[in-house]
mmCIF file of C-alpha atoms in Angstrom:
data_model
loop_
_atom_site.group_PDB
_atom_site.id
_atom_site.type_symbol
_atom_site.label_atom_id
_atom_site.label_comp_id
_atom_site.label_asym_id
_atom_site.label_seq_id
_atom_site.Cartn_x
_atom_site.Cartn_y
_atom_site.Cartn_z
ATOM 1 C CA GLU P 233 20.396 -7.158 23.466
ATOM 2 C CA MET P 234 18.196 -6.429 20.720
ATOM 3 C CA LYS P 235 19.242 -6.839 17.052
ATOM 4 C CA SER P 236 17.659 -4.177 14.585
ATOM 5 C CA VAL P 237 17.353 -3.659 11.009
ATOM 6 C CA THR P 238 15.614 -0.661 9.717
ATOM 7 C CA THR P 239 14.622 -0.152 5.839
ATOM 8 C CA GLU P 240 12.435 2.320 4.050
ATOM 9 C CA ASN P 241 9.133 0.595 5.031
ATOM 10 C CA LYS P 242 10.099 -2.000 7.776
ATOM 11 C CA ILE P 243 11.796 -2.056 11.107
ATOM 12 C CA TRP P 244 12.682 -5.774 12.223
ATOM 13 C CA LEU P 245 13.712 -6.184 15.774
ATOM 14 C CA GLU P 246 15.141 -9.591 17.257
ATOM 15 C CA GLY P 247 16.179 -10.651 20.514
ATOM 16 C CA ASP P 248 17.216 -13.826 22.732
ATOM 17 C CA PHE P 249 16.536 -14.409 26.126
ATOM 18 C CA GLN P 250 16.947 -17.406 28.504
ATOM 19 C CA ARG P 251 15.216 -18.318 31.909
ATOM 20 C CA GLU P 252 16.443 -21.488 33.678
ATOM 21 C CA ASN P 253 16.657 -23.957 30.748
ATOM 22 C CA ILE P 254 14.457 -22.453 28.666
ATOM 23 C CA PHE P 255 15.651 -20.463 25.096
ATOM 24 C CA TRP P 256 13.266 -17.563 24.025
ATOM 25 C CA VAL P 257 13.675 -15.852 20.730
ATOM 26 C CA TRP P 258 11.049 -12.651 20.413
ATOM 27 C CA TRP P 259 10.628 -10.899 16.871
ATOM 28 C CA VAL P 260 8.840 -7.676 16.308
ATOM 29 C CA LEU P 261 7.881 -6.395 12.694
ATOM 30 C CA SER P 262 6.498 -3.089 11.780
ATOM 31 C CA HIS P 263 5.564 -2.777 8.137
ATOM 32 C CA SER P 264 3.292 -0.209 7.479
ATOM 33 C CA ASN P 265 0.318 0.622 10.105
ATOM 34 C CA GLN P 266 1.008 -3.415 11.071
ATOM 35 C CA ILE P 267 2.952 -4.765 14.018
ATOM 36 C CA ILE P 268 3.674 -8.505 14.132
ATOM 37 C CA LEU P 269 5.031 -9.693 17.676
ATOM 38 C CA ALA P 270 6.020 -13.564 17.494
ATOM 39 C CA SER P 271 8.120 -15.577 20.022
ATOM 40 C CA VAL P 272 9.290 -19.085 19.960
ATOM 41 C CA ASN P 273 10.633 -20.840 23.126
ATOM 42 C CA SER P 274 12.705 -24.426 23.361
ATOM 43 C CA GLU P 275 14.643 -26.225 25.556
ATOM 44 C CA LYS P 276 17.481 -26.227 23.102
ATOM 45 C CA ILE P 277 19.228 -23.324 21.467
ATOM 46 C CA ILE P 278 17.228 -22.551 18.289
ATOM 47 C CA ASP P 279 19.753 -23.060 15.289
ATOM 48 C CA SER P 280 20.233 -20.520 12.767
ATOM 49 C CA ALA P 281 18.137 -23.046 9.850
ATOM 50 C CA ASP P 282 14.892 -22.781 12.486
ATOM 51 C CA ARG P 283 15.828 -18.917 12.930
ATOM 52 C CA HIS P 284 15.959 -18.136 9.145
ATOM 53 C CA LEU P 285 12.520 -20.372 8.928
ATOM 54 C CA PHE P 286 10.937 -18.447 11.677
ATOM 55 C CA ARG P 287 11.818 -15.390 10.117
ATOM 56 C CA PHE P 288 10.722 -15.895 6.797
ATOM 57 C CA MET P 289 6.930 -16.840 7.733
ATOM 58 C CA ILE P 290 6.968 -13.703 10.002
ATOM 59 C CA ASP P 291 8.204 -11.845 6.951
ATOM 60 C CA LYS P 292 5.446 -13.051 4.771
ATOM 61 C CA MET P 293 2.555 -13.098 7.053
ATOM 62 C CA GLU P 294 -0.571 -11.086 6.116
ATOM 63 C CA ILE P 295 -2.742 -9.103 8.528
ATOM 64 C CA TYR P 296 -5.912 -7.880 7.288
ATOM 65 C CA PRO P 297 -8.283 -5.229 8.937
ATOM 66 C CA VAL P 298 -10.927 -6.250 11.059
ATOM 67 C CA ASP P 299 -14.074 -4.077 10.859
ATOM 68 C CA ILE P 300 -15.207 -3.786 14.614
ATOM 69 C CA LYS P 301 -18.544 -2.301 14.772
ATOM 70 C CA GLU P 302 -19.794 -0.875 18.017
#
């Protein structure tokens, strides 16, 4: 089950996944023409304090365009 939050200029998705003894959290942030994908895995359930820190870092991430010349 994915959690989602949509605002005027952002779409934020978050999902949990578990395989065997590994816990995963996936995040997707869409802002303007940028998309950020992030995942964290752990042998223990990722607590709310760590989730808050990861969300904060992802939300503040800056991506700069790359000039690709062919």
